[in-house]
Each structure stands twice: as structure tokens, then as C-alpha cells.
CSV table of C-alpha atoms and ligand atoms in Angstrom, one decimal:
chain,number,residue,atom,x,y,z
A,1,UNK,CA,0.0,0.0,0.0
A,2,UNK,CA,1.5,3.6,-1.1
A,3,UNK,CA,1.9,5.7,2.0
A,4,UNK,CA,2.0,9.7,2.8
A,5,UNK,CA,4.8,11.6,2.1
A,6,UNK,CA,3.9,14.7,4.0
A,7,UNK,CA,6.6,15.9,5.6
A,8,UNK,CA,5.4,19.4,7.2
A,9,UNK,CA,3.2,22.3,7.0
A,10,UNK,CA,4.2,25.8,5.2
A,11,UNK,CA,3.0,28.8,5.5
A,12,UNK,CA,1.4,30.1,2.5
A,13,UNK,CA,2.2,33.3,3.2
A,14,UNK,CA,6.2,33.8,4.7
A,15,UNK,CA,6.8,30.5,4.0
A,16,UNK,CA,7.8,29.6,7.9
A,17,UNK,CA,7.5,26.0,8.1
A,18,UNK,CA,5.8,24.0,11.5
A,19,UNK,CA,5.9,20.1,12.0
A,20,UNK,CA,3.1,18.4,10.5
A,21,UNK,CA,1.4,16.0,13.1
A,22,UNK,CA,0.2,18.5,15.2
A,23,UNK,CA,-3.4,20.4,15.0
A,24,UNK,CA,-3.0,23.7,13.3
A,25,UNK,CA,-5.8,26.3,11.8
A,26,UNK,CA,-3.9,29.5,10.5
A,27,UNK,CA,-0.2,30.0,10.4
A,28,UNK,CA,0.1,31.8,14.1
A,29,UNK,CA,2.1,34.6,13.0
A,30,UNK,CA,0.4,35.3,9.8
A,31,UNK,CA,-3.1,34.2,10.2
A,32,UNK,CA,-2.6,33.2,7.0
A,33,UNK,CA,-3.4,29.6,5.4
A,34,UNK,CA,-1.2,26.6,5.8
A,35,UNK,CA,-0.1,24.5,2.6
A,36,UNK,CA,0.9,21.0,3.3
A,37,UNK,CA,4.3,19.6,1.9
A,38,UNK,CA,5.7,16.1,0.5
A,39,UNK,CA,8.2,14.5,-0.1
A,40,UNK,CA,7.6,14.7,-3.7
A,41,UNK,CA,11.1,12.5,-5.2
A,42,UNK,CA,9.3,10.3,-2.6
A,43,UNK,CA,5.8,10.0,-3.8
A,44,UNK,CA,7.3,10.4,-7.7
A,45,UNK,CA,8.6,6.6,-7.3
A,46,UNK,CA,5.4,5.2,-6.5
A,47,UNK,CA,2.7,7.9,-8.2
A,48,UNK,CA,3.3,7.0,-11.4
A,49,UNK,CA,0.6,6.9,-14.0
A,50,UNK,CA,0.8,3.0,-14.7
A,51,UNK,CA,0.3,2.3,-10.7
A,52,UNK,CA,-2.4,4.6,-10.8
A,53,UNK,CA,-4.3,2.5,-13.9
A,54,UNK,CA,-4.2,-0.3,-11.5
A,55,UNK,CA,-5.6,1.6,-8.2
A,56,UNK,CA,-9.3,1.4,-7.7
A,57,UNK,CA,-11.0,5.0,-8.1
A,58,UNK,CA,-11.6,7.5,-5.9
A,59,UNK,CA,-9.6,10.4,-4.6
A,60,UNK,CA,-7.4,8.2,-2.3
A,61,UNK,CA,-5.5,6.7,-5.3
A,62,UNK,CA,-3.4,9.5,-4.9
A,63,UNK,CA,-2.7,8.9,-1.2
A,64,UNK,CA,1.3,9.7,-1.6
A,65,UNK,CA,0.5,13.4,-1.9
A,66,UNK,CA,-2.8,13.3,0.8
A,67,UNK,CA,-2.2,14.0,4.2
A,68,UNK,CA,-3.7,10.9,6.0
A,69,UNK,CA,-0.7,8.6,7.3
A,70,UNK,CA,-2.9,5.4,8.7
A,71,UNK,CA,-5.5,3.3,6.7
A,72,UNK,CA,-7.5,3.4,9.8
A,73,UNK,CA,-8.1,7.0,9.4
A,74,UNK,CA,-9.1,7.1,5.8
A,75,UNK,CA,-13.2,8.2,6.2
A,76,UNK,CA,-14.2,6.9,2.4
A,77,UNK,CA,-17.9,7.3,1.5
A,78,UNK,CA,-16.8,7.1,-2.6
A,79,UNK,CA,-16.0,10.5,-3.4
A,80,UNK,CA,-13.4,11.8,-6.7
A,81,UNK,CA,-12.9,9.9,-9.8
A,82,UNK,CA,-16.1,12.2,-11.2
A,83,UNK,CA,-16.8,12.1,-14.9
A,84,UNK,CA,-15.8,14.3,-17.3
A,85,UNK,CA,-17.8,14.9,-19.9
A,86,UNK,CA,-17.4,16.1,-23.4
A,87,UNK,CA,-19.8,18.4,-23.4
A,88,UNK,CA,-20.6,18.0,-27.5
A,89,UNK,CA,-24.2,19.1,-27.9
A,90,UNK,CA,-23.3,22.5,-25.5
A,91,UNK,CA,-20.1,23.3,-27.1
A,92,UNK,CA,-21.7,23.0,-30.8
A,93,UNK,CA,-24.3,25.6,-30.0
A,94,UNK,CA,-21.6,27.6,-27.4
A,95,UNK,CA,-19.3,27.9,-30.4
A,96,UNK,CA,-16.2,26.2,-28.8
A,97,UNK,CA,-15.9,22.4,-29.6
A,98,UNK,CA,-14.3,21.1,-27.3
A,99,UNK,CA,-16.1,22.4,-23.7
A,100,UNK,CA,-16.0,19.3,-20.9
A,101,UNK,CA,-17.8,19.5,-17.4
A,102,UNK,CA,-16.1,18.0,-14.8
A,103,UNK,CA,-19.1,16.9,-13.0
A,104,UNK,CA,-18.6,17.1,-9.1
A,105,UNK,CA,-22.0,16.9,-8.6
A,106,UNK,CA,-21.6,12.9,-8.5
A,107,UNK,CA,-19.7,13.0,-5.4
A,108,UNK,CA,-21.4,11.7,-2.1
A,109,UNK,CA,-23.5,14.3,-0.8
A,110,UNK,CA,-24.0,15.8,-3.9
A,111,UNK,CA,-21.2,18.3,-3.9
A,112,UNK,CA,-17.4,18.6,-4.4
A,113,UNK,CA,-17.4,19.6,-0.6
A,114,UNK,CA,-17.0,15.8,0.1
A,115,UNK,CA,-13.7,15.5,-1.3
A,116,UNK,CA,-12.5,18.2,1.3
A,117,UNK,CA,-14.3,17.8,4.1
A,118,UNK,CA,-13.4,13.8,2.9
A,119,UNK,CA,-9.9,14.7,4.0
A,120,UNK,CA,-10.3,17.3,6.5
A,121,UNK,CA,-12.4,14.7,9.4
A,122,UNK,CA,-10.3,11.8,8.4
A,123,UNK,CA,-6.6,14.2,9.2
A,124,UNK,CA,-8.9,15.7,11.8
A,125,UNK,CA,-9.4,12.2,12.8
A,126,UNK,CA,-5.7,11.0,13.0
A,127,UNK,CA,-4.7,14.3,14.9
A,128,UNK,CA,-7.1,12.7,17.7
A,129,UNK,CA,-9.8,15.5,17.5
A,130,UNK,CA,-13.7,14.4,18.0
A,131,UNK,CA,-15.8,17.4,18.1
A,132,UNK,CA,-15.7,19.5,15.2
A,133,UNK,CA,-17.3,22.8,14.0
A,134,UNK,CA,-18.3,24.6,10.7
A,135,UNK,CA,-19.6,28.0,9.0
A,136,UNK,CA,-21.4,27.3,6.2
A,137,UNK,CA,-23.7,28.1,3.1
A,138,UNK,CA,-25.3,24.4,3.3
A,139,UNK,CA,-23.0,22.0,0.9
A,140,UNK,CA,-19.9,21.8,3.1
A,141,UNK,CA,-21.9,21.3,6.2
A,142,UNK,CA,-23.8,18.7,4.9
A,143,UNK,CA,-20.3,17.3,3.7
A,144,UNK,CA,-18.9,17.5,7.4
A,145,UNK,CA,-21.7,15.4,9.0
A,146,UNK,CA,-21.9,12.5,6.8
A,147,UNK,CA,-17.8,12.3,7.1
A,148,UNK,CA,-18.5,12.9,11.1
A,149,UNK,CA,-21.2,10.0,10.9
A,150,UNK,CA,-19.4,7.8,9.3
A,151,UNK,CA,-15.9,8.6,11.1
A,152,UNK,CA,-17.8,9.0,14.7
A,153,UNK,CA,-17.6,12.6,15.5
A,154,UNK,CA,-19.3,15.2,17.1
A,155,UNK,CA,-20.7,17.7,14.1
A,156,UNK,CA,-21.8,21.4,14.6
A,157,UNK,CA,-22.7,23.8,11.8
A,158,UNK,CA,-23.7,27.2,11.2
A,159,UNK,CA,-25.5,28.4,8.4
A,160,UNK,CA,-27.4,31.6,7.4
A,161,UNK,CA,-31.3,31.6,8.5
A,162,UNK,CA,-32.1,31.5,4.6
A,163,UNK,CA,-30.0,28.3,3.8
A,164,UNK,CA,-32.3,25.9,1.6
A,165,UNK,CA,-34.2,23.5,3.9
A,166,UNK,CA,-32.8,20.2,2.2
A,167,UNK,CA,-28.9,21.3,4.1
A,168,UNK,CA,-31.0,21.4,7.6
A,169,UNK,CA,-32.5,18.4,7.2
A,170,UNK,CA,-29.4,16.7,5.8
A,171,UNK,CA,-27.2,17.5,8.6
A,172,UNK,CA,-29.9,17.0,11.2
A,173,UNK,CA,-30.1,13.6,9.6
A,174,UNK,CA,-26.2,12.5,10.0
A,175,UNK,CA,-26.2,13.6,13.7
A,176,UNK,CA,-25.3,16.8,13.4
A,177,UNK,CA,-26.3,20.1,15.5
A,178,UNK,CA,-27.7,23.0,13.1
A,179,UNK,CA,-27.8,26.5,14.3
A,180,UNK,CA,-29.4,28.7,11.3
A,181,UNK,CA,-27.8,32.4,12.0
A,182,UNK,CA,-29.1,35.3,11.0
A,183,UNK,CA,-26.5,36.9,8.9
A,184,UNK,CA,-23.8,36.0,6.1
A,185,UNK,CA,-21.1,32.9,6.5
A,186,UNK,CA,-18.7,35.4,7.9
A,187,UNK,CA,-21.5,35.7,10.9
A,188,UNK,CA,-21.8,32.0,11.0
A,189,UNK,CA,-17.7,31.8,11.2
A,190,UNK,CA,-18.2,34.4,14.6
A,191,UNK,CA,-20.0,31.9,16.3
A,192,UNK,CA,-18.1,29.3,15.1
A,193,UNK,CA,-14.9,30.9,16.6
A,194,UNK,CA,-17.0,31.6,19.5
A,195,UNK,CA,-17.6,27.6,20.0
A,196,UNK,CA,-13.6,26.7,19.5
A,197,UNK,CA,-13.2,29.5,22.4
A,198,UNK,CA,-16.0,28.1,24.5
A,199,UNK,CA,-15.9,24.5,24.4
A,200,UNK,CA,-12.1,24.2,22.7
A,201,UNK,CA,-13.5,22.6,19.0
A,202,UNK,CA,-12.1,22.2,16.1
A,203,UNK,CA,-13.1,24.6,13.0
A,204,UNK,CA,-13.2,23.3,9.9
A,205,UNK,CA,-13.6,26.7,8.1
A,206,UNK,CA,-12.4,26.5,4.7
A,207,UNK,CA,-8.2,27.4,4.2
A,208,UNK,CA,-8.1,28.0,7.8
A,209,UNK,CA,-7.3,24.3,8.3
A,210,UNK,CA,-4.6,22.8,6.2
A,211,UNK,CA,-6.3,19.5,4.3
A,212,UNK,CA,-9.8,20.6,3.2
A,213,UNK,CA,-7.7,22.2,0.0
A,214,UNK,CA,-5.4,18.5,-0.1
A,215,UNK,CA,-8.6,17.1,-1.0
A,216,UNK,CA,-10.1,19.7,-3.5
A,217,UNK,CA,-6.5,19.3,-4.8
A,218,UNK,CA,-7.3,15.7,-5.7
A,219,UNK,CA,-9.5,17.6,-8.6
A,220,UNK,CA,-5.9,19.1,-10.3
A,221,UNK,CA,-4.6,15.5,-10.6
A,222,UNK,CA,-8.2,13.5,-12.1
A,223,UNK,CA,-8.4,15.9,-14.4
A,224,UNK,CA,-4.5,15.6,-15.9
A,225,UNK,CA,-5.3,11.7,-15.5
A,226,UNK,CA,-8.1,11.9,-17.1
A,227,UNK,CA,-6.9,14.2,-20.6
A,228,UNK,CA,-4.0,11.5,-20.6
A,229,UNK,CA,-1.7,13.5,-18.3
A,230,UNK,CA,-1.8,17.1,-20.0
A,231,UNK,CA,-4.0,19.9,-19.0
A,232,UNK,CA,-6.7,21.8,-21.2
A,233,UNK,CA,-6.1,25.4,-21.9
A,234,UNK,CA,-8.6,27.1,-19.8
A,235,UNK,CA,-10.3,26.1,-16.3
A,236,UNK,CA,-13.2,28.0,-15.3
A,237,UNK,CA,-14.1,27.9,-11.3
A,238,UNK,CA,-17.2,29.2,-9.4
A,239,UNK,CA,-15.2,31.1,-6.7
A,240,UNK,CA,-16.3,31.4,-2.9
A,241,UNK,CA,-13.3,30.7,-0.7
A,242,UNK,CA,-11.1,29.5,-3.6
A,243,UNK,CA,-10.3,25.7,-1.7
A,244,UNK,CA,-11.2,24.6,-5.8
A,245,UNK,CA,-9.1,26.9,-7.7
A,246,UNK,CA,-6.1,27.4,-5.3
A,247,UNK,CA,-5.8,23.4,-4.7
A,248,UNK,CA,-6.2,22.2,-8.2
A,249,UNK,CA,-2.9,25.0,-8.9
A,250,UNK,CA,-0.8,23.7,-6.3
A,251,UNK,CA,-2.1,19.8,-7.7
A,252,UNK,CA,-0.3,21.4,-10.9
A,253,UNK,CA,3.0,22.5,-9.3
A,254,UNK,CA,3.5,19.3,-7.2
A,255,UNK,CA,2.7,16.5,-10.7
A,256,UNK,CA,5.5,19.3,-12.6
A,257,UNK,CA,7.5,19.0,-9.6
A,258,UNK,CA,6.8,14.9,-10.0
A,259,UNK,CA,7.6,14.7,-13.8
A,260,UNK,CA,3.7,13.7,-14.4
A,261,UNK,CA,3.0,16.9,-16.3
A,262,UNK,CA,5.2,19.6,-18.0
A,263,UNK,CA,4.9,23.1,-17.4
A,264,UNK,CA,2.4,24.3,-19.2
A,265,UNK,CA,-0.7,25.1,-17.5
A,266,UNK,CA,-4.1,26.1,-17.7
A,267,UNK,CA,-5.5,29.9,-17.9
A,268,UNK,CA,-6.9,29.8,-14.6
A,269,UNK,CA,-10.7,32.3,-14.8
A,270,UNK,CA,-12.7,32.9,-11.5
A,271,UNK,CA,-16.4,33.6,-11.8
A,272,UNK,CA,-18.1,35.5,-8.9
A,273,UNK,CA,-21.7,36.9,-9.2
A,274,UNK,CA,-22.2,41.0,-9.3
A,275,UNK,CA,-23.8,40.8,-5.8
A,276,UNK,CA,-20.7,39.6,-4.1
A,277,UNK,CA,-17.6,39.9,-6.1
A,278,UNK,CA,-14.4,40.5,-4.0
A,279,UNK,CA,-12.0,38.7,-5.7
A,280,UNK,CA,-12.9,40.2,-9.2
A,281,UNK,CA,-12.9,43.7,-7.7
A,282,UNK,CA,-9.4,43.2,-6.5
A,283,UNK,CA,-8.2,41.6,-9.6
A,284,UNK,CA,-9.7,44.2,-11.3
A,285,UNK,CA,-7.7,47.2,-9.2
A,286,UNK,CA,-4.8,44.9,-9.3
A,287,UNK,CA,-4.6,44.4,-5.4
A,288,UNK,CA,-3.3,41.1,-4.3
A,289,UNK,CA,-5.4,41.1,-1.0
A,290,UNK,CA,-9.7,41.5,-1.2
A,291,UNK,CA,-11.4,43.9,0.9
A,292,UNK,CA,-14.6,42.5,2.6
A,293,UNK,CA,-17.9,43.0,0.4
A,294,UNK,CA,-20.5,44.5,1.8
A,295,UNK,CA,-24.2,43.6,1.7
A,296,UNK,CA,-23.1,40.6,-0.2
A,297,UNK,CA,-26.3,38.9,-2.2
A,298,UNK,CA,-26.8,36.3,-4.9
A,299,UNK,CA,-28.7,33.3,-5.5
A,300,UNK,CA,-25.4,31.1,-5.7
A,301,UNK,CA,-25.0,30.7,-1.9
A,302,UNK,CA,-21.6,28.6,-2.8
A,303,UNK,CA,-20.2,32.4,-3.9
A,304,UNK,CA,-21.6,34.2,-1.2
A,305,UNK,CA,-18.6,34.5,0.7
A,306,UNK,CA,-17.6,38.2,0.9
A,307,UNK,CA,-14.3,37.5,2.3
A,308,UNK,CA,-12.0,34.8,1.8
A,309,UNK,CA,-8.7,34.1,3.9
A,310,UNK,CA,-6.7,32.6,0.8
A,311,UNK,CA,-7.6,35.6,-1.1
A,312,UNK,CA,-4.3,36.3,-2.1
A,313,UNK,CA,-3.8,32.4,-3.1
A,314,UNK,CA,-6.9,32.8,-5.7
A,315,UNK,CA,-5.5,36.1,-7.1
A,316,UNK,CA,-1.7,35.1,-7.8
A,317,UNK,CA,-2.9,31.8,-9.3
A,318,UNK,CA,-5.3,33.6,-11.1
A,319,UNK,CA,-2.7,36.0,-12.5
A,320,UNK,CA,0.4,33.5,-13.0
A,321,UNK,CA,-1.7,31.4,-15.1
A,322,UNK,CA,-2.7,34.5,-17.1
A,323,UNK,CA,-6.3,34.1,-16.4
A,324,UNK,CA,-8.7,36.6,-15.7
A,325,UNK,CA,-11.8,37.1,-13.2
A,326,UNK,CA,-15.1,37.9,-14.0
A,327,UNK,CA,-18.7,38.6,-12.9
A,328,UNK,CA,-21.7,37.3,-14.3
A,329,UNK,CA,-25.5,38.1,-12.9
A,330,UNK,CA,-28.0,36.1,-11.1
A,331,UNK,CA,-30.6,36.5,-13.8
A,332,UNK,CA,-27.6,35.3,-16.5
A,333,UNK,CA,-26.7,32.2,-14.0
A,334,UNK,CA,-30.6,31.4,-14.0
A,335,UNK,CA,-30.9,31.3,-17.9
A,336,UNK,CA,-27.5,29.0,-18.0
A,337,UNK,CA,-29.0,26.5,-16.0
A,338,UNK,CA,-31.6,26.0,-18.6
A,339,UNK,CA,-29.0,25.6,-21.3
A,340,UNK,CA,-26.9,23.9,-19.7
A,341,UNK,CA,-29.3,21.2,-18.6
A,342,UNK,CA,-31.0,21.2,-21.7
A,343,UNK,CA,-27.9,20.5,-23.9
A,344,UNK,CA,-26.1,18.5,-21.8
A,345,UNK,CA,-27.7,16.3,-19.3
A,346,UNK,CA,-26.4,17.7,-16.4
A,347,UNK,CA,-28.6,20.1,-14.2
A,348,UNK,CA,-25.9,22.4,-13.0
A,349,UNK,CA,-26.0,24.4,-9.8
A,350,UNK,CA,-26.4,28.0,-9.9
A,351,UNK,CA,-22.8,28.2,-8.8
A,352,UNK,CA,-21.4,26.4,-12.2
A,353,UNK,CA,-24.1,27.6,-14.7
A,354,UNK,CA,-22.1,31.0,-13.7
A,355,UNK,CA,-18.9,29.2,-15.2
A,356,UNK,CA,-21.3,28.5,-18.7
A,357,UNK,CA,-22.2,32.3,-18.6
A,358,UNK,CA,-18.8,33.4,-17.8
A,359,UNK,CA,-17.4,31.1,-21.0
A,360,UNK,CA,-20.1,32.4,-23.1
A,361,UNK,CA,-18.8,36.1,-22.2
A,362,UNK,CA,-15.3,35.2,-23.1
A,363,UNK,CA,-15.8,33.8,-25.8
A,364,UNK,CA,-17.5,36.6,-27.2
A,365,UNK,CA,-14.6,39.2,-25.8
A,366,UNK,CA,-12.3,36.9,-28.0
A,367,UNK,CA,-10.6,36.3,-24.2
A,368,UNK,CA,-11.1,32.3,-24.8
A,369,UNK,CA,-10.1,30.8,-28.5
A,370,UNK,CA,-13.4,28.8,-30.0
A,371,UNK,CA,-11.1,25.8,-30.2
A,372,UNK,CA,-9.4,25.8,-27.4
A,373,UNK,CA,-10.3,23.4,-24.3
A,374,UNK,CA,-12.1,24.4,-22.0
A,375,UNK,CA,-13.3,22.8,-18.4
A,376,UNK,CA,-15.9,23.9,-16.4
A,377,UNK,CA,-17.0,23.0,-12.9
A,378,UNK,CA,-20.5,21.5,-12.3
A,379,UNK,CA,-19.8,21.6,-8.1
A,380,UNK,CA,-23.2,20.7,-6.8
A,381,UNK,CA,-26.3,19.0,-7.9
A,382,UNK,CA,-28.8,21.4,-8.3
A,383,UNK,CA,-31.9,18.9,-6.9
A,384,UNK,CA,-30.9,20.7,-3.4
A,385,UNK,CA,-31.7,24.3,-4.8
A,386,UNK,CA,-35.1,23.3,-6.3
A,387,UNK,CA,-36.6,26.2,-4.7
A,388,UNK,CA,-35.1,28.3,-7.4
A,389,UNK,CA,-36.9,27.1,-10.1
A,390,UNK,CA,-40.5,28.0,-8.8
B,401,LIG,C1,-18.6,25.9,-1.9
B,401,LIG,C2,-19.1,25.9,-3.2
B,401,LIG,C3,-18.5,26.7,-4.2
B,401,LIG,C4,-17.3,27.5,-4.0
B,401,LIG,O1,-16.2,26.7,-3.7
B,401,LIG,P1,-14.8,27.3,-3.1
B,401,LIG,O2,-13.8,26.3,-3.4
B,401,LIG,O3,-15.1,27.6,-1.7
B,401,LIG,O4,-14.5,28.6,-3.9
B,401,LIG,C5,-19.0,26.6,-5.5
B,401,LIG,N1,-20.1,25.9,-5.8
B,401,LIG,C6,-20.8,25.1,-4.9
B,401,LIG,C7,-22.0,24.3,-5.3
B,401,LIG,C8,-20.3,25.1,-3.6
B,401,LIG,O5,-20.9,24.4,-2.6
């Protein structure tokens, strides 16, 4: 059995480096997220792509580069190895051939939110923690209670009072204990704080624990497996906190780094919504760090996140990959969902018919070539945000 390689945590902002079997959030001095680090020449002798035909699917094929040292620990309820579709029907009408989905919202619990939260309670797990916390806009706390049921922990999560009924019940379901708060996720990461302070437990916030982005990561290496070890040319992302975008980069860097890929990669474009874009505003003003949105509002509760801690992480990916970053509205994101599903099969969240309105947009500003490849995210089944479509 291939075993971890990790070999410590980094800060992703000095680049001060802590020992990796402890349990960490931030980076203390920086408050900044922490990046776990591999021994990559290690994992390179095992990883190799005709081990990994022979590995069953899922995203622990990769387990050299994942975080998780003991069998025992691995929480696996069948998440990665999504489909990625050729999108042919779509991409005809769209005017650019060769558009896939990568189509996340096969993953258990119905969003890509397993493959983090996947990782997170299993490291969370193996560090000996049992009670654990989470803000959230309804997919990634639904995510943490099924991995706390099946792992045996304690779940709490926080969402806004206006979260879609389906996420309540869900984490009631698995166990967990749902307090609805009236505000925006940043209110519902207060009280989460609160709770570490109070009762000492663990918060699963999103970057402000090292291994929810090691899973997400695990979305960087199906997709070079799955285009036969190269990359396409553009990767569009529904951006909240960035875990997606900002693990699937550093995926890229550590197969280079493994002589899995070469060093070309992907124009890396993050979609926000005009109700709550602080990412796009700062790309736009060509800051590296986002200032908080106010009054933040859009139907894609998955982007409603007016601040994010790996801000900076989203931007210089964003930037090095000569991407861009873009807004699209929630009236736009309602008509993609109708052509998306329509021509392709798949009923897309609101969150990725964004990504369709944002390729459209390109497309038409001559930013993405009409026969050029192009990947975009469906994150989430849309059958828990039926109340959108009347
Ligand atoms: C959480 C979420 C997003 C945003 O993902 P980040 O990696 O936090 O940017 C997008 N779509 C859906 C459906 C989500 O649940």
C-alpha cells in the first residue's frame, strides 16, 4: 500500500514551516493559510501513472501526496474519480468544440465539498480531534456530518437563517447540530470561533485548516489523469473561498514537480456573481489582498462568501496562469442552467451555470479561442436548490 509523504506544513504566506502532526488552523504569526508539503522524489517513485491505472478509483488513489498517514483513518464514502464529460451538444451551440464538465456533482452528498471535508475529518481524525465545527452556506456542512457519521464525530454547523431546507435536514439527519444564523457565512464563522473559544473545538472553516484544500486538490490530478496527463487550456471555477481553484494550482505544481506533467498550464478564470464579487474587484484594481464586500447577495449561496482568507492564493494563481476574473448576474446564472441542462444532461448548480455564462462572455470578448479546451465545474447537484426554479 503507497503511504504519505507529507513531511510538514508551510505557511502560504512567509513561508515559515511547522511540523506536521500536530493540529493547526492559520499559520500563528500570519493568520494566514497553511499549505501541506511532501516529499515529492518520494511519492514520484510510487505515483506514477501505470500504478495509478491499477488503483481502484476515488480520490485516495493518490494517497502519496494526501495527508492521512494510517489506513485506519481514511473516512471513504466514494468520493473523486467524477466524470468528465465532453460536453458536444453544448459546445456545438456555445461555439467552442471542445467544452467538458467535470461533474462534481456525483460526489457523495452531492457536492465537491466531500472531497474536502473527505480529507479534513479523516486528518482531523488521526490528529485525535472528535468534536468539530463549521460555517457554512449548506454544501460543506452537509459534507462534514456525513464524514463525522461515518468517522464517529461530534458535528456542529452554522448556516445563514435563509439556507435551503434540504442542508438542515441533511445534517440534522447525519447527527449533526444546526444552528441557522441570521446573517452571512462570515456571521456564522463568529459563532463558530465563538464555539472553538468556549468548548475548545475544532473549526473546519475552509483554508483555515490545512487539508480541506489537499482534497479539493485531488480535482488538479483527475483531471491531468483523465486528458491522458496534460491539462486543457482554460479552467473556469465558481469562486467562494477558492479551496477549488487554489488546490487544483498547487495539484499542478506538485505533478510538474513529479515529472507527471510539464509546465504548461491552464488559464486559470474565476467567476463571482455582481452581488458579491471581491476577488474580481481586486483583480480588477490589481490588489493582491480582497477587501470585505458588503451587503453581499446572490442566489449562488456557494459564492456568497464576501471575504476569503486565501484571497491572495486565488489572485496570484489567477494572474500566474494569465487568467482573468469575471462577474456574471444572477438573472444570466438562471438562464445557463436552462442551457446547460438542456444541452447537456447535467442540471448544473447555480454556482457552475455561472462558469457557462462566464465562457459564453469570453468567448464573445475573443478572451477564450473557440477551439481551445475548456473545463468547467458543475460543483453541486442542483436537486438541493429546487426552490429556485418555482
Ligand atoms: C462551496 C461551493 C462553491 C465555492 O467553492 P470554493 O472552493 O469555496 O470557492 C461553488 N459551488 C458550490 C456548489 C459550492 O458548494
Amino acid at each position: 500500500m503507497p503511504q504519505s509523504t507529507l513531511t510538514h506544513l508551510e505557511c502560504s504566506l512567509t513561508g515559515q514551516t511547522y511540523e506536521a502532526d500536530q493540529v493547526m488552523n492559520l499559520a500563528p504569526n500570519s493568520q494566514r493559510p497553511l499549505l501541506a508539503r511532501y516529499d515529492l522524489a518520494e511519492a514520484a517513485k510510487s505515483l506514477t501513472p501505470e500504478n495509478l491505472v491499477r488503483r481502484k478509483p476515488g480520490m485516495w488513489r493518490y494517497r502519496e501526496v494526501l495527508p492521512v498517514r494510517s489506513d485506519a483513518n481514511v473516512i471513504d464514502l466514494g468520493e473523486g474519480s467524477t466524470p468528465l464529460l465532453k460536453a458536444a451538444r453544448l459546445g456545438e451551440t456555445i461555439g467552442c468544440q471542445n467544452t467538458y464538465i467535470k461533474d462534481e456533482s456525483l460526489n457523495p452528498t452531492g457536492s465537491f465539498k466531500a472531497r474536502g471535508l473527505g480529507m479534513a475529518v479523516s486528518r482531523a481524525k488521526e490528529l485525535g480531534e472528535s468534536v468539530l465545527a463549521i460555517p457554512s452556506a449548506g454544501n460543506a456542512a452537509g459534507a462534514m456530518c456525513a464524514y463525522a457519521a461515518a468517522g464517529g464525530l461530534e458535528a456542529h454547523v452554522y448556516m445563514p437563517r435563509d439556507v435551503p431546507h434540504t442542508f438542515k435536514a441533511e445534517c440534522q439527519a447525519y447527527g449533526g447540530s444546526v444552528t441557522l444564523v441570521d446573517g452571512l457565512i462570515t456571521d456564522c464563522g463568529t459563532k463558530v470561533a465563538e464555539g472553538v473559544q468556549a468548548h475548545g473545538w475544532f473549526d473546519l472553516s475552509t483554508l483555515k485548516e490545512p487539508y480541506r484544500l489537499e482534497g479539493k486538490k485531488t480535482m488538479g490530478y483527475e483531471i491531468a489523469e483523465q486528458f491522458d496527463w496534460t491539462l486543457p487550456d482554460v479552467i473556469i471555477y465558481p469562486t467562494g473561498g477558492g479551496t477549488g481553484l487554489v488546490g487544483m494550482w498547487k495539484a499542478f505544481a506538485e505533478m510538474e514537480e513529479m515529472g507527471l506533467i510539464g509546465s504548461k498550464r491552464p488559464r486559470m478564470v474565476t467567476v463571482q456573481t455582481t452581488g458579491c464579487a471581491p476577488i474580481v474587484r481586486a483583480y480588477d484594481r490589481g490588489e493582491r489582498f480582497a477587501d470585505e464586500w458588503e451587503n453581499a447577495a446572490t442566489i449562488a449561496d456557494g459564492l456568497r462568501v464576501p471575504k476569503a482568507v486565501g484571497d491572495f492564493l486565488i489572485l496570484d494563481a489567477v494572474r500566474a496562469s494569465e487568467g482573468t476574473a469575471i462577474t456574471v448576474t444572477d438573472e444570466a446564472i438562471m438562464e445557463s442552467v436552462g442551457l446547460m441542462a438542456s444541452l447537456t444532461g447535467v442540471f448544473p448548480a447555480p454556482e457552475s451555470a455561472a462558469c457557462l455564462e462566464a465562457q459564453r462572455v469570453l468567448l464573445s470578448q475573443y478572451m477564450i479561442g473557440r477551439d481551445e479546451t475548456v473545463v468547467l465545474f458543475n460543483t453541486g447537484t442542483s436537486l438541493k436548490y429546487t426552490h429556485l426554479f418555482g
